[in-house]
PDB file of C-alpha atoms and ligand atoms in Angstrom:
ATOM      1  CA  MET A  84     -26.838 -25.766 -31.286  1.00  0.00           C
ATOM      2  CA  THR A  85     -24.656 -23.007 -32.788  1.00  0.00           C
ATOM      3  CA  ASN A  86     -26.328 -20.314 -30.661  1.00  0.00           C
ATOM      4  CA  GLU A  87     -25.681 -22.364 -27.527  1.00  0.00           C
ATOM      5  CA  PRO A  88     -23.150 -20.529 -25.326  1.00  0.00           C
ATOM      6  CA  LEU A  89     -19.719 -22.183 -25.134  1.00  0.00           C
ATOM      7  CA  ILE A  90     -19.898 -22.309 -21.312  1.00  0.00           C
ATOM      8  CA  ARG A  91     -22.983 -22.201 -19.120  1.00  0.00           C
ATOM      9  CA  ILE A  92     -22.592 -21.644 -15.399  1.00  0.00           C
ATOM     10  CA  GLU A  93     -25.907 -22.444 -13.725  1.00  0.00           C
ATOM     11  CA  ASN A  94     -26.604 -21.531 -10.134  1.00  0.00           C
ATOM     12  CA  VAL A  95     -23.153 -22.612  -8.948  1.00  0.00           C
ATOM     13  CA  SER A  96     -22.349 -22.717  -5.234  1.00  0.00           C
ATOM     14  CA  PHE A  97     -18.988 -23.903  -3.954  1.00  0.00           C
ATOM     15  CA  SER A  98     -17.217 -24.339  -0.622  1.00  0.00           C
ATOM     16  CA  TYR A  99     -13.587 -25.237   0.072  1.00  0.00           C
ATOM     17  CA  GLN A 100     -13.400 -28.240   2.387  1.00  0.00           C
ATOM     18  CA  VAL A 101     -10.776 -27.286   4.962  1.00  0.00           C
ATOM     19  CA  ASN A 102     -11.128 -30.432   7.120  1.00  0.00           C
ATOM     20  CA  HIS A 103     -13.852 -32.882   8.197  1.00  0.00           C
ATOM     21  CA  GLU A 104     -15.804 -30.273  10.112  1.00  0.00           C
ATOM     22  CA  GLN A 105     -14.966 -27.058   8.355  1.00  0.00           C
ATOM     23  CA  GLN A 106     -16.076 -25.747   4.987  1.00  0.00           C
ATOM     24  CA  ILE A 107     -15.549 -22.266   3.664  1.00  0.00           C
ATOM     25  CA  PRO A 108     -18.463 -21.205   1.462  1.00  0.00           C
ATOM     26  CA  VAL A 109     -17.086 -19.122  -1.414  1.00  0.00           C
ATOM     27  CA  LEU A 110     -19.561 -19.050  -4.318  1.00  0.00           C
ATOM     28  CA  HIS A 111     -23.285 -18.487  -3.848  1.00  0.00           C
ATOM     29  CA  GLY A 112     -25.617 -19.271  -6.734  1.00  0.00           C
ATOM     30  CA  VAL A 113     -23.485 -17.844  -9.533  1.00  0.00           C
ATOM     31  CA  SER A 114     -24.998 -17.998 -13.048  1.00  0.00           C
ATOM     32  CA  PHE A 115     -23.624 -16.607 -16.285  1.00  0.00           C
ATOM     33  CA  GLU A 116     -22.753 -17.662 -19.796  1.00  0.00           C
ATOM     34  CA  VAL A 117     -19.636 -17.352 -21.894  1.00  0.00           C
ATOM     35  CA  TYR A 118     -20.605 -16.796 -25.519  1.00  0.00           C
ATOM     36  CA  ARG A 119     -18.624 -18.154 -28.436  1.00  0.00           C
ATOM     37  CA  GLY A 120     -16.031 -15.655 -29.664  1.00  0.00           C
ATOM     38  CA  GLU A 121     -16.611 -13.106 -26.908  1.00  0.00           C
ATOM     39  CA  HIS A 122     -13.962 -11.468 -24.727  1.00  0.00           C
ATOM     40  CA  LEU A 123     -15.260 -11.503 -21.169  1.00  0.00           C
ATOM     41  CA  ALA A 124     -13.461  -9.822 -18.270  1.00  0.00           C
ATOM     42  CA  ILE A 125     -14.046 -10.797 -14.635  1.00  0.00           C
ATOM     43  CA  ILE A 126     -13.081  -8.224 -12.012  1.00  0.00           C
ATOM     44  CA  GLY A 127     -13.642  -7.959  -8.272  1.00  0.00           C
ATOM     45  CA  HIS A 128     -11.919  -7.164  -4.986  1.00  0.00           C
ATOM     46  CA  ASN A 129      -9.430  -9.656  -3.457  1.00  0.00           C
ATOM     47  CA  GLY A 130     -11.170 -12.804  -2.249  1.00  0.00           C
ATOM     48  CA  SER A 131     -14.413 -12.131  -4.142  1.00  0.00           C
ATOM     49  CA  GLY A 132     -14.244 -15.588  -5.788  1.00  0.00           C
ATOM     50  CA  LYS A 133     -12.775 -14.825  -9.230  1.00  0.00           C
ATOM     51  CA  SER A 134     -10.164 -17.589  -9.193  1.00  0.00           C
ATOM     52  CA  THR A 135     -12.654 -20.056  -7.746  1.00  0.00           C
ATOM     53  CA  ILE A 136     -15.207 -19.382 -10.501  1.00  0.00           C
ATOM     54  CA  SER A 137     -12.515 -19.516 -13.207  1.00  0.00           C
ATOM     55  CA  LYS A 138     -11.392 -22.939 -12.038  1.00  0.00           C
ATOM     56  CA  HIS A 139     -14.982 -24.067 -12.605  1.00  0.00           C
ATOM     57  CA  LEU A 140     -14.774 -23.166 -16.303  1.00  0.00           C
ATOM     58  CA  ASN A 141     -12.709 -26.248 -17.201  1.00  0.00           C
ATOM     59  CA  GLY A 142     -13.496 -28.661 -14.397  1.00  0.00           C
ATOM     60  CA  ILE A 143     -10.476 -28.017 -12.145  1.00  0.00           C
ATOM     61  CA  LEU A 144     -13.196 -27.473  -9.534  1.00  0.00           C
ATOM     62  CA  THR A 145     -16.743 -28.836  -9.704  1.00  0.00           C
ATOM     63  CA  PRO A 146     -19.722 -27.160  -8.056  1.00  0.00           C
ATOM     64  CA  ARG A 147     -21.174 -28.218  -4.720  1.00  0.00           C
ATOM     65  CA  GLU A 148     -24.545 -27.163  -6.110  1.00  0.00           C
ATOM     66  CA  GLY A 149     -25.482 -26.226  -9.648  1.00  0.00           C
ATOM     67  CA  ASP A 150     -23.830 -27.182 -12.941  1.00  0.00           C
ATOM     68  CA  VAL A 151     -21.225 -26.020 -15.413  1.00  0.00           C
ATOM     69  CA  TRP A 152     -21.635 -27.041 -19.042  1.00  0.00           C
ATOM     70  CA  VAL A 153     -18.746 -26.720 -21.508  1.00  0.00           C
ATOM     71  CA  ASN A 154     -19.881 -27.125 -25.095  1.00  0.00           C
ATOM     72  CA  GLY A 155     -22.821 -29.127 -23.715  1.00  0.00           C
ATOM     73  CA  ILE A 156     -20.645 -31.389 -21.511  1.00  0.00           C
ATOM     74  CA  ASN A 157     -21.276 -31.333 -17.758  1.00  0.00           C
ATOM     75  CA  THR A 158     -17.953 -30.780 -15.922  1.00  0.00           C
ATOM     76  CA  ARG A 159     -19.045 -33.451 -13.398  1.00  0.00           C
ATOM     77  CA  ASP A 160     -18.566 -36.001 -16.181  1.00  0.00           C
ATOM     78  CA  LYS A 161     -15.025 -37.129 -15.251  1.00  0.00           C
ATOM     79  CA  LYS A 162     -14.791 -39.454 -18.273  1.00  0.00           C
ATOM     80  CA  ARG A 163     -14.860 -36.396 -20.518  1.00  0.00           C
ATOM     81  CA  MET A 164     -12.351 -34.320 -18.564  1.00  0.00           C
ATOM     82  CA  HIS A 165      -9.706 -34.470 -21.350  1.00  0.00           C
ATOM     83  CA  GLU A 166     -12.248 -33.133 -23.797  1.00  0.00           C
ATOM     84  CA  ILE A 167     -13.267 -30.333 -21.426  1.00  0.00           C
ATOM     85  CA  ARG A 168      -9.620 -29.380 -20.749  1.00  0.00           C
ATOM     86  CA  SER A 169      -8.902 -29.352 -24.480  1.00  0.00           C
ATOM     87  CA  LEU A 170     -11.845 -27.008 -25.089  1.00  0.00           C
ATOM     88  CA  VAL A 171     -11.009 -24.576 -22.312  1.00  0.00           C
ATOM     89  CA  GLY A 172      -7.359 -23.903 -21.461  1.00  0.00           C
ATOM     90  CA  MET A 173      -6.149 -21.912 -18.469  1.00  0.00           C
ATOM     91  CA  VAL A 174      -3.156 -19.680 -17.852  1.00  0.00           C
ATOM     92  CA  PHE A 175      -2.418 -18.629 -14.265  1.00  0.00           C
ATOM     93  CA  GLN A 176      -0.626 -15.842 -12.467  1.00  0.00           C
ATOM     94  CA  HIS A 177       2.809 -17.334 -11.825  1.00  0.00           C
ATOM     95  CA  PRO A 178       4.744 -18.031 -15.055  1.00  0.00           C
ATOM     96  CA  ASP A 179       7.238 -20.331 -13.294  1.00  0.00           C
ATOM     97  CA  ASN A 180       4.637 -22.673 -11.805  1.00  0.00           C
ATOM     98  CA  GLN A 181       3.270 -23.545 -15.240  1.00  0.00           C
ATOM     99  CA  LEU A 182       6.456 -24.662 -16.928  1.00  0.00           C
ATOM    100  CA  VAL A 183       7.055 -28.395 -16.655  1.00  0.00           C
ATOM    101  CA  ALA A 184       9.862 -29.235 -19.142  1.00  0.00           C
ATOM    102  CA  THR A 185      13.478 -28.154 -19.546  1.00  0.00           C
ATOM    103  CA  ILE A 186      13.155 -27.139 -23.222  1.00  0.00           C
ATOM    104  CA  VAL A 187      10.497 -24.775 -24.590  1.00  0.00           C
ATOM    105  CA  GLU A 188       9.163 -27.086 -27.331  1.00  0.00           C
ATOM    106  CA  GLU A 189       8.856 -29.993 -24.890  1.00  0.00           C
ATOM    107  CA  ASP A 190       6.935 -27.770 -22.531  1.00  0.00           C
ATOM    108  CA  VAL A 191       4.474 -26.810 -25.262  1.00  0.00           C
ATOM    109  CA  ALA A 192       4.111 -30.475 -26.268  1.00  0.00           C
ATOM    110  CA  PHE A 193       3.495 -31.685 -22.705  1.00  0.00           C
ATOM    111  CA  GLY A 194      -0.321 -31.623 -22.799  1.00  0.00           C
ATOM    112  CA  LEU A 195      -0.317 -33.286 -26.218  1.00  0.00           C
ATOM    113  CA  GLU A 196       1.776 -36.197 -24.990  1.00  0.00           C
ATOM    114  CA  ASN A 197      -0.735 -36.705 -22.204  1.00  0.00           C
ATOM    115  CA  ILE A 198      -3.599 -37.124 -24.653  1.00  0.00           C
ATOM    116  CA  GLY A 199      -1.582 -39.333 -27.023  1.00  0.00           C
ATOM    117  CA  VAL A 200      -1.356 -37.071 -30.104  1.00  0.00           C
ATOM    118  CA  PRO A 201       0.763 -38.808 -32.822  1.00  0.00           C
ATOM    119  CA  PRO A 202       4.326 -37.351 -33.276  1.00  0.00           C
ATOM    120  CA  GLU A 203       3.790 -35.757 -36.721  1.00  0.00           C
ATOM    121  CA  GLU A 204       0.633 -33.950 -35.603  1.00  0.00           C
ATOM    122  CA  MET A 205       2.323 -33.007 -32.352  1.00  0.00           C
ATOM    123  CA  LYS A 206       5.136 -31.320 -34.270  1.00  0.00           C
ATOM    124  CA  GLN A 207       2.639 -29.364 -36.395  1.00  0.00           C
ATOM    125  CA  ARG A 208       0.654 -28.273 -33.352  1.00  0.00           C
ATOM    126  CA  VAL A 209       3.773 -27.152 -31.459  1.00  0.00           C
ATOM    127  CA  ASP A 210       4.973 -25.201 -34.536  1.00  0.00           C
ATOM    128  CA  PHE A 211       1.594 -23.533 -34.861  1.00  0.00           C
ATOM    129  CA  ALA A 212       1.347 -22.722 -31.125  1.00  0.00           C
ATOM    130  CA  LEU A 213       4.877 -21.218 -30.909  1.00  0.00           C
ATOM    131  CA  GLU A 214       4.250 -19.237 -34.091  1.00  0.00           C
ATOM    132  CA  SER A 215       0.954 -17.885 -32.668  1.00  0.00           C
ATOM    133  CA  VAL A 216       2.695 -16.406 -29.610  1.00  0.00           C
ATOM    134  CA  GLY A 217       5.764 -15.245 -31.584  1.00  0.00           C
ATOM    135  CA  MET A 218       8.156 -17.616 -29.779  1.00  0.00           C
ATOM    136  CA  SER A 219       9.334 -19.956 -32.588  1.00  0.00           C
ATOM    137  CA  ALA A 220      12.906 -18.697 -32.283  1.00  0.00           C
ATOM    138  CA  PHE A 221      13.026 -19.844 -28.665  1.00  0.00           C
ATOM    139  CA  ARG A 222      11.890 -23.452 -29.223  1.00  0.00           C
ATOM    140  CA  HIS A 223      15.200 -25.074 -28.219  1.00  0.00           C
ATOM    141  CA  ARG A 224      15.890 -22.802 -25.239  1.00  0.00           C
ATOM    142  CA  PRO A 225      15.424 -23.698 -21.586  1.00  0.00           C
ATOM    143  CA  PRO A 226      12.284 -21.850 -20.449  1.00  0.00           C
ATOM    144  CA  HIS A 227      13.700 -20.711 -17.102  1.00  0.00           C
ATOM    145  CA  HIS A 228      16.048 -18.306 -18.934  1.00  0.00           C
ATOM    146  CA  LEU A 229      13.136 -16.425 -20.491  1.00  0.00           C
ATOM    147  CA  SER A 230      11.536 -13.200 -19.236  1.00  0.00           C
ATOM    148  CA  GLY A 231       8.206 -13.363 -17.392  1.00  0.00           C
ATOM    149  CA  GLY A 232       6.294 -12.233 -20.471  1.00  0.00           C
ATOM    150  CA  GLN A 233       8.033 -14.844 -22.640  1.00  0.00           C
ATOM    151  CA  LYS A 234       7.243 -17.567 -20.088  1.00  0.00           C
ATOM    152  CA  GLN A 235       3.591 -16.587 -20.124  1.00  0.00           C
ATOM    153  CA  ARG A 236       3.644 -16.724 -23.917  1.00  0.00           C
ATOM    154  CA  ILE A 237       4.990 -20.275 -23.647  1.00  0.00           C
ATOM    155  CA  ALA A 238       2.228 -21.123 -21.166  1.00  0.00           C
ATOM    156  CA  ILE A 239      -0.302 -19.751 -23.676  1.00  0.00           C
ATOM    157  CA  ALA A 240       1.366 -21.782 -26.445  1.00  0.00           C
ATOM    158  CA  GLY A 241       0.921 -24.936 -24.330  1.00  0.00           C
ATOM    159  CA  VAL A 242      -2.796 -24.149 -24.178  1.00  0.00           C
ATOM    160  CA  LEU A 243      -3.030 -23.301 -27.892  1.00  0.00           C
ATOM    161  CA  ALA A 244      -1.399 -26.613 -28.849  1.00  0.00           C
ATOM    162  CA  MET A 245      -4.525 -28.281 -27.398  1.00  0.00           C
ATOM    163  CA  LYS A 246      -6.608 -26.348 -29.970  1.00  0.00           C
ATOM    164  CA  PRO A 247      -8.983 -24.900 -27.401  1.00  0.00           C
ATOM    165  CA  GLN A 248     -12.062 -22.832 -28.138  1.00  0.00           C
ATOM    166  CA  CYS A 249     -11.567 -20.726 -25.034  1.00  0.00           C
ATOM    167  CA  LEU A 250      -8.562 -19.288 -23.201  1.00  0.00           C
ATOM    168  CA  VAL A 251      -9.106 -18.423 -19.531  1.00  0.00           C
ATOM    169  CA  MET A 252      -6.468 -16.209 -17.930  1.00  0.00           C
ATOM    170  CA  ASP A 253      -6.403 -15.708 -14.172  1.00  0.00           C
ATOM    171  CA  GLU A 254      -4.314 -12.609 -13.481  1.00  0.00           C
ATOM    172  CA  ALA A 255      -1.923 -13.846 -16.187  1.00  0.00           C
ATOM    173  CA  THR A 256      -0.283 -10.423 -16.513  1.00  0.00           C
ATOM    174  CA  SER A 257      -0.122  -9.459 -12.825  1.00  0.00           C
ATOM    175  CA  MET A 258       3.462 -10.688 -12.219  1.00  0.00           C
ATOM    176  CA  LEU A 259       4.799  -9.036 -15.398  1.00  0.00           C
ATOM    177  CA  ASP A 260       6.349  -5.654 -15.989  1.00  0.00           C
ATOM    178  CA  SER A 261       4.614  -3.250 -18.315  1.00  0.00           C
ATOM    179  CA  PHE A 262       6.475  -4.581 -21.367  1.00  0.00           C
ATOM    180  CA  GLY A 263       5.645  -8.222 -20.536  1.00  0.00           C
ATOM    181  CA  ARG A 264       2.018  -7.263 -19.989  1.00  0.00           C
ATOM    182  CA  GLN A 265       1.823  -5.549 -23.379  1.00  0.00           C
ATOM    183  CA  GLU A 266       3.358  -8.652 -25.018  1.00  0.00           C
ATOM    184  CA  ILE A 267       0.631 -10.866 -23.570  1.00  0.00           C
ATOM    185  CA  LEU A 268      -2.179  -8.415 -24.335  1.00  0.00           C
ATOM    186  CA  ALA A 269      -1.044  -8.211 -27.988  1.00  0.00           C
ATOM    187  CA  VAL A 270      -1.104 -12.016 -28.291  1.00  0.00           C
ATOM    188  CA  VAL A 271      -4.551 -12.185 -26.671  1.00  0.00           C
ATOM    189  CA  ARG A 272      -5.940  -9.418 -28.904  1.00  0.00           C
ATOM    190  CA  ARG A 273      -4.821 -11.341 -31.977  1.00  0.00           C
ATOM    191  CA  LEU A 274      -6.233 -14.658 -30.763  1.00  0.00           C
ATOM    192  CA  HIS A 275      -9.556 -12.966 -30.056  1.00  0.00           C
ATOM    193  CA  ARG A 276      -9.604 -11.349 -33.493  1.00  0.00           C
ATOM    194  CA  GLU A 277      -9.047 -14.789 -35.002  1.00  0.00           C
ATOM    195  CA  GLY A 278     -12.123 -16.136 -33.173  1.00  0.00           C
ATOM    196  CA  MET A 279     -10.878 -17.421 -29.829  1.00  0.00           C
ATOM    197  CA  THR A 280     -13.186 -16.982 -26.826  1.00  0.00           C
ATOM    198  CA  ILE A 281     -11.313 -15.150 -24.049  1.00  0.00           C
ATOM    199  CA  VAL A 282     -12.077 -14.967 -20.337  1.00  0.00           C
ATOM    200  CA  ASN A 283      -9.690 -12.592 -18.559  1.00  0.00           C
ATOM    201  CA  VAL A 284      -9.674 -12.318 -14.765  1.00  0.00           C
ATOM    202  CA  THR A 285      -7.839  -9.106 -14.039  1.00  0.00           C
ATOM    203  CA  HIS A 286      -7.018  -6.366 -11.552  1.00  0.00           C
ATOM    204  CA  HIS A 287      -6.206  -4.010 -14.408  1.00  0.00           C
ATOM    205  CA  MET A 288      -9.249  -1.934 -15.224  1.00  0.00           C
ATOM    206  CA  SER A 289      -7.763  -0.937 -18.585  1.00  0.00           C
ATOM    207  CA  GLU A 290      -7.713  -4.661 -19.540  1.00  0.00           C
ATOM    208  CA  ALA A 291     -11.348  -5.001 -18.492  1.00  0.00           C
ATOM    209  CA  ALA A 292     -12.187  -1.909 -20.571  1.00  0.00           C
ATOM    210  CA  ALA A 293     -10.889  -3.755 -23.653  1.00  0.00           C
ATOM    211  CA  ALA A 294     -13.343  -6.659 -23.144  1.00  0.00           C
ATOM    212  CA  ASP A 295     -16.764  -7.032 -24.806  1.00  0.00           C
ATOM    213  CA  ARG A 296     -18.429  -7.620 -21.442  1.00  0.00           C
ATOM    214  CA  VAL A 297     -17.471  -7.267 -17.790  1.00  0.00           C
ATOM    215  CA  ILE A 298     -18.658  -9.313 -14.784  1.00  0.00           C
ATOM    216  CA  VAL A 299     -17.992  -7.837 -11.345  1.00  0.00           C
ATOM    217  CA  MET A 300     -17.798 -10.286  -8.434  1.00  0.00           C
ATOM    218  CA  GLU A 301     -18.276  -9.493  -4.758  1.00  0.00           C
ATOM    219  CA  GLY A 302     -18.528 -11.972  -1.877  1.00  0.00           C
ATOM    220  CA  GLY A 303     -18.960 -14.938  -4.209  1.00  0.00           C
ATOM    221  CA  ARG A 304     -21.809 -13.374  -6.143  1.00  0.00           C
ATOM    222  CA  ILE A 305     -22.125 -11.350  -9.333  1.00  0.00           C
ATOM    223  CA  ALA A 306     -22.521  -7.754  -8.176  1.00  0.00           C
ATOM    224  CA  LEU A 307     -22.661  -6.029 -11.545  1.00  0.00           C
ATOM    225  CA  GLN A 308     -22.309  -6.884 -15.236  1.00  0.00           C
ATOM    226  CA  GLY A 309     -22.574  -5.223 -18.602  1.00  0.00           C
ATOM    227  CA  THR A 310     -20.522  -3.589 -21.294  1.00  0.00           C
ATOM    228  CA  PRO A 311     -17.308  -1.930 -20.028  1.00  0.00           C
ATOM    229  CA  ARG A 312     -18.832   1.480 -20.771  1.00  0.00           C
ATOM    230  CA  ASP A 313     -21.944   0.772 -18.657  1.00  0.00           C
ATOM    231  CA  VAL A 314     -20.005  -0.842 -15.827  1.00  0.00           C
ATOM    232  CA  PHE A 315     -17.341   1.860 -15.629  1.00  0.00           C
ATOM    233  CA  ALA A 316     -19.948   4.628 -15.693  1.00  0.00           C
ATOM    234  CA  GLN A 317     -21.002   3.459 -12.222  1.00  0.00           C
ATOM    235  CA  HIS A 318     -18.183   5.153 -10.291  1.00  0.00           C
ATOM    236  CA  GLU A 319     -20.054   5.161  -6.946  1.00  0.00           C
ATOM    237  CA  ARG A 320     -21.074   1.507  -7.104  1.00  0.00           C
ATOM    238  CA  LEU A 321     -17.539   0.499  -8.041  1.00  0.00           C
ATOM    239  CA  ARG A 322     -16.147   2.504  -5.155  1.00  0.00           C
ATOM    240  CA  GLU A 323     -18.482   0.551  -2.807  1.00  0.00           C
ATOM    241  CA  LEU A 324     -17.058  -2.641  -4.321  1.00  0.00           C
ATOM    242  CA  HIS A 325     -13.510  -1.311  -3.666  1.00  0.00           C
ATOM    243  CA  LEU A 326     -12.770  -1.119  -7.367  1.00  0.00           C
ATOM    244  CA  ASP A 327     -11.188   1.488  -9.490  1.00  0.00           C
ATOM    245  CA  VAL A 328     -12.139   2.740 -12.953  1.00  0.00           C
ATOM    246  CA  PRO A 329      -9.713   2.850 -15.899  1.00  0.00           C
ATOM    247  CA  ASP A 330      -7.384   5.883 -15.876  1.00  0.00           C
ATOM    248  CA  ALA A 331      -9.196   7.156 -18.976  1.00  0.00           C
ATOM    249  CA  SER A 332     -12.543   7.199 -17.113  1.00  0.00           C
ATOM    250  CA  ARG A 333     -11.063   9.058 -14.140  1.00  0.00           C
ATOM    251  CA  ILE A 334      -9.400  11.653 -16.347  1.00  0.00           C
ATOM    252  CA  ALA A 335     -12.572  12.107 -18.407  1.00  0.00           C
ATOM    253  CA  ALA A 336     -14.724  12.582 -15.295  1.00  0.00           C
ATOM    254  CA  TRP A 337     -12.240  15.096 -13.903  1.00  0.00           C
ATOM    255  CA  VAL A 338     -11.982  17.152 -17.121  1.00  0.00           C
ATOM    256  CA  HIS A 339     -15.778  17.000 -17.521  1.00  0.00           C
ATOM    257  CA  ARG A 340     -16.187  18.735 -14.135  1.00  0.00           C
ATOM    258  CA  GLU A 341     -14.012  21.626 -15.382  1.00  0.00           C
ATOM    259  CA  VAL A 342     -15.145  21.544 -19.028  1.00  0.00           C
ATOM    260  CA  PRO A 343     -18.752  20.241 -19.239  1.00  0.00           C
ATOM    261  CA  ALA A 344     -18.494  19.800 -23.041  1.00  0.00           C
ATOM    262  CA  PHE A 345     -15.826  17.116 -22.470  1.00  0.00           C
ATOM    263  CA  SER A 346     -17.541  13.701 -22.474  1.00  0.00           C
ATOM    264  CA  PRO A 347     -17.331  11.911 -19.103  1.00  0.00           C
ATOM    265  CA  ALA A 348     -18.196   8.487 -20.603  1.00  0.00           C
ATOM    266  CA  LEU A 349     -14.732   7.524 -21.883  1.00  0.00           C
ATOM    267  CA  ILE A 350     -12.920   4.290 -21.011  1.00  0.00           C
ATOM    268  CA  HIS A 351      -9.973   4.095 -23.450  1.00  0.00           C
ATOM    269  CA  ASN A 352      -6.879   6.332 -23.533  1.00  0.00           C
ATOM    270  CA  GLU A 353      -7.327   6.845 -27.275  1.00  0.00           C
ATOM    271  CA  GLU A 354     -10.829   8.186 -26.635  1.00  0.00           C
ATOM    272  CA  VAL A 355      -9.434  10.804 -24.288  1.00  0.00           C
ATOM    273  CA  VAL A 356      -6.948  11.898 -26.952  1.00  0.00           C
ATOM    274  CA  ALA A 357      -9.727  12.010 -29.583  1.00  0.00           C
ATOM    275  CA  GLU A 358     -11.963  14.068 -27.260  1.00  0.00           C
ATOM    276  CA  VAL A 359      -9.181  16.589 -26.591  1.00  0.00           C
ATOM    277  CA  ASN A 360      -8.642  16.892 -30.352  1.00  0.00           C
ATOM    278  CA  ARG A 361     -12.381  17.270 -30.993  1.00  0.00           C
ATOM    279  CA  LEU A 362     -12.762  20.118 -28.471  1.00  0.00           C
ATOM    280  CA  THR A 363      -9.529  21.828 -29.543  1.00  0.00           C
ATOM    281  CA  LEU A 364     -10.750  21.790 -33.130  1.00  0.00           C
ATOM    282  CA  LYS A 365     -14.162  23.115 -32.089  1.00  0.00           C
ATOM    283  CA  ARG A 366     -12.575  25.992 -30.179  1.00  0.00           C
ATOM    284  CA  ALA A 367     -10.297  26.787 -33.086  1.00  0.00           C
ATOM    285  CA  GLU A 368     -13.337  26.876 -35.421  1.00  0.00           C
ATOM    286  CA  ALA A 369     -15.323  29.030 -32.952  1.00  0.00           C
ATOM    287  CA  SER A 370     -12.505  31.553 -32.706  1.00  0.00           C
ATOM    288  CA  GLY A 371     -12.318  31.610 -36.508  1.00  0.00           C
ATOM    289  CA  SER A 372      -8.673  30.585 -36.750  1.00  0.00           C
TER     290      SER A 372
HETATM  291  N1  ATP B 581      -7.752 -23.632  -1.344  1.00  0.00           N
HETATM  292  C1  ATP B 581      -8.512 -22.859  -0.536  1.00  0.00           C
HETATM  293  N2  ATP B 581      -8.919 -23.296   0.681  1.00  0.00           N
HETATM  294  C2  ATP B 581      -9.681 -22.521   1.477  1.00  0.00           C
HETATM  295  N3  ATP B 581     -10.121 -21.290   1.147  1.00  0.00           N
HETATM  296  C3  ATP B 581      -9.782 -20.812  -0.056  1.00  0.00           C
HETATM  297  C4  ATP B 581      -8.957 -21.552  -0.959  1.00  0.00           C
HETATM  298  N4  ATP B 581      -8.756 -20.828  -2.083  1.00  0.00           N
HETATM  299  C5  ATP B 581      -9.427 -19.683  -1.873  1.00  0.00           C
HETATM  300  N5  ATP B 581     -10.035 -19.666  -0.659  1.00  0.00           N
HETATM  301  C6  ATP B 581     -10.876 -18.579  -0.125  1.00  0.00           C
HETATM  302  O1  ATP B 581     -11.966 -18.407  -1.015  1.00  0.00           O
HETATM  303  C7  ATP B 581     -12.279 -17.010  -1.157  1.00  0.00           C
HETATM  304  C8  ATP B 581     -12.273 -16.640  -2.647  1.00  0.00           C
HETATM  305  O2  ATP B 581     -10.951 -16.831  -3.118  1.00  0.00           O
HETATM  306  P1  ATP B 581     -10.535 -16.639  -4.652  1.00  0.00           P
HETATM  307  O3  ATP B 581      -9.128 -17.028  -4.740  1.00  0.00           O
HETATM  308  O4  ATP B 581     -11.522 -17.328  -5.502  1.00  0.00           O
HETATM  309  O5  ATP B 581     -10.719 -15.060  -4.790  1.00  0.00           O
HETATM  310  P2  ATP B 581     -10.147 -14.066  -5.885  1.00  0.00           P
HETATM  311  O6  ATP B 581     -11.270 -13.133  -6.226  1.00  0.00           O
HETATM  312  O7  ATP B 581      -9.504 -14.818  -6.982  1.00  0.00           O
HETATM  313  O8  ATP B 581      -9.039 -13.255  -5.057  1.00  0.00           O
HETATM  314  P3  ATP B 581      -7.688 -12.536  -5.576  1.00  0.00           P
HETATM  315  O9  ATP B 581      -8.108 -11.227  -6.163  1.00  0.00           O
HETATM  316  O10 ATP B 581      -6.899 -12.338  -4.298  1.00  0.00           O
HETATM  317  O11 ATP B 581      -7.016 -13.440  -6.539  1.00  0.00           O
HETATM  318  C9  ATP B 581     -11.289 -16.255  -0.295  1.00  0.00           C
HETATM  319  O12 ATP B 581     -11.903 -15.950   0.913  1.00  0.00           O
HETATM  320  C10 ATP B 581     -10.150 -17.259  -0.132  1.00  0.00           C
HETATM  321  O13 ATP B 581      -9.515 -17.033   1.119  1.00  0.00           O
HETATM  322 MG1   MG B 582      -7.545 -14.895  -7.722  1.00  0.00          MG
END
């Protein structure tokens, strides 16, 4: 059972029911797995179905056809919805829409109250969650006075208080300035290092480059998947899918055209810096200085 993926998405199709007559088909036979402890990124053009598939990962939506299994529980099993939501927590795009209480610590405790966690344990879990996102000092503040990045950290704390195995983020950094985005990414990096499974739906290719694996959606199907290095090497295919590559990949491809010794297969900024240093050193050695 330990090698069983945390989440299994099997042949999932889904349509939004607009009214009695009209359905909008959005997902078409999507299958993939989320492995325990991995950091998975989901990218794709606007409207490709990323948010719809993410909402299937903890039963907010259930498939029209196919199945989603979370830790072996079918998300159609409504009696076990609390368990599913505790295992897989979600953070969305708009920080303001996710805050429900007038004081930070009450907001973080909100989900716990709903599942009837005893007060002493609730306090411990709120302490732990606020500590994990570096927001303990703000526990008695009203959340609407916080910056966007701080609000998203509170939203993450609310999820962490539930002791989930997986954190799903749907464009959770897209409303934030660069500083707020870095705050969230630092928290997520730490959680992942400590063993949390991460699913990050993002428009930022540099965020996808930091994942273990990337799934590319198009028209409600998986168009491409693999390691970030393999996916971002396919510049042409990504262009067809209206997607960019990380800045590092674009710079590396450009320098490679001018300087063939410069590796084109780079996806991280630090790799570009290291490659410049490597070639500079090599030239210095060749010229005997
Ligand atoms: N509640 C809804 N009712 C009807 N159609 C919807 C609903 N939500 C999404 N859609 C449609 O489903 C398709 C997929 O939407 P979804 O939000 O999953 O895409 P996305 O990849 O997350 O897009 P974005 O990058 O803009 O966030 C789109 O065509 C969208 O218009
Ligand atoms: Mg979306």
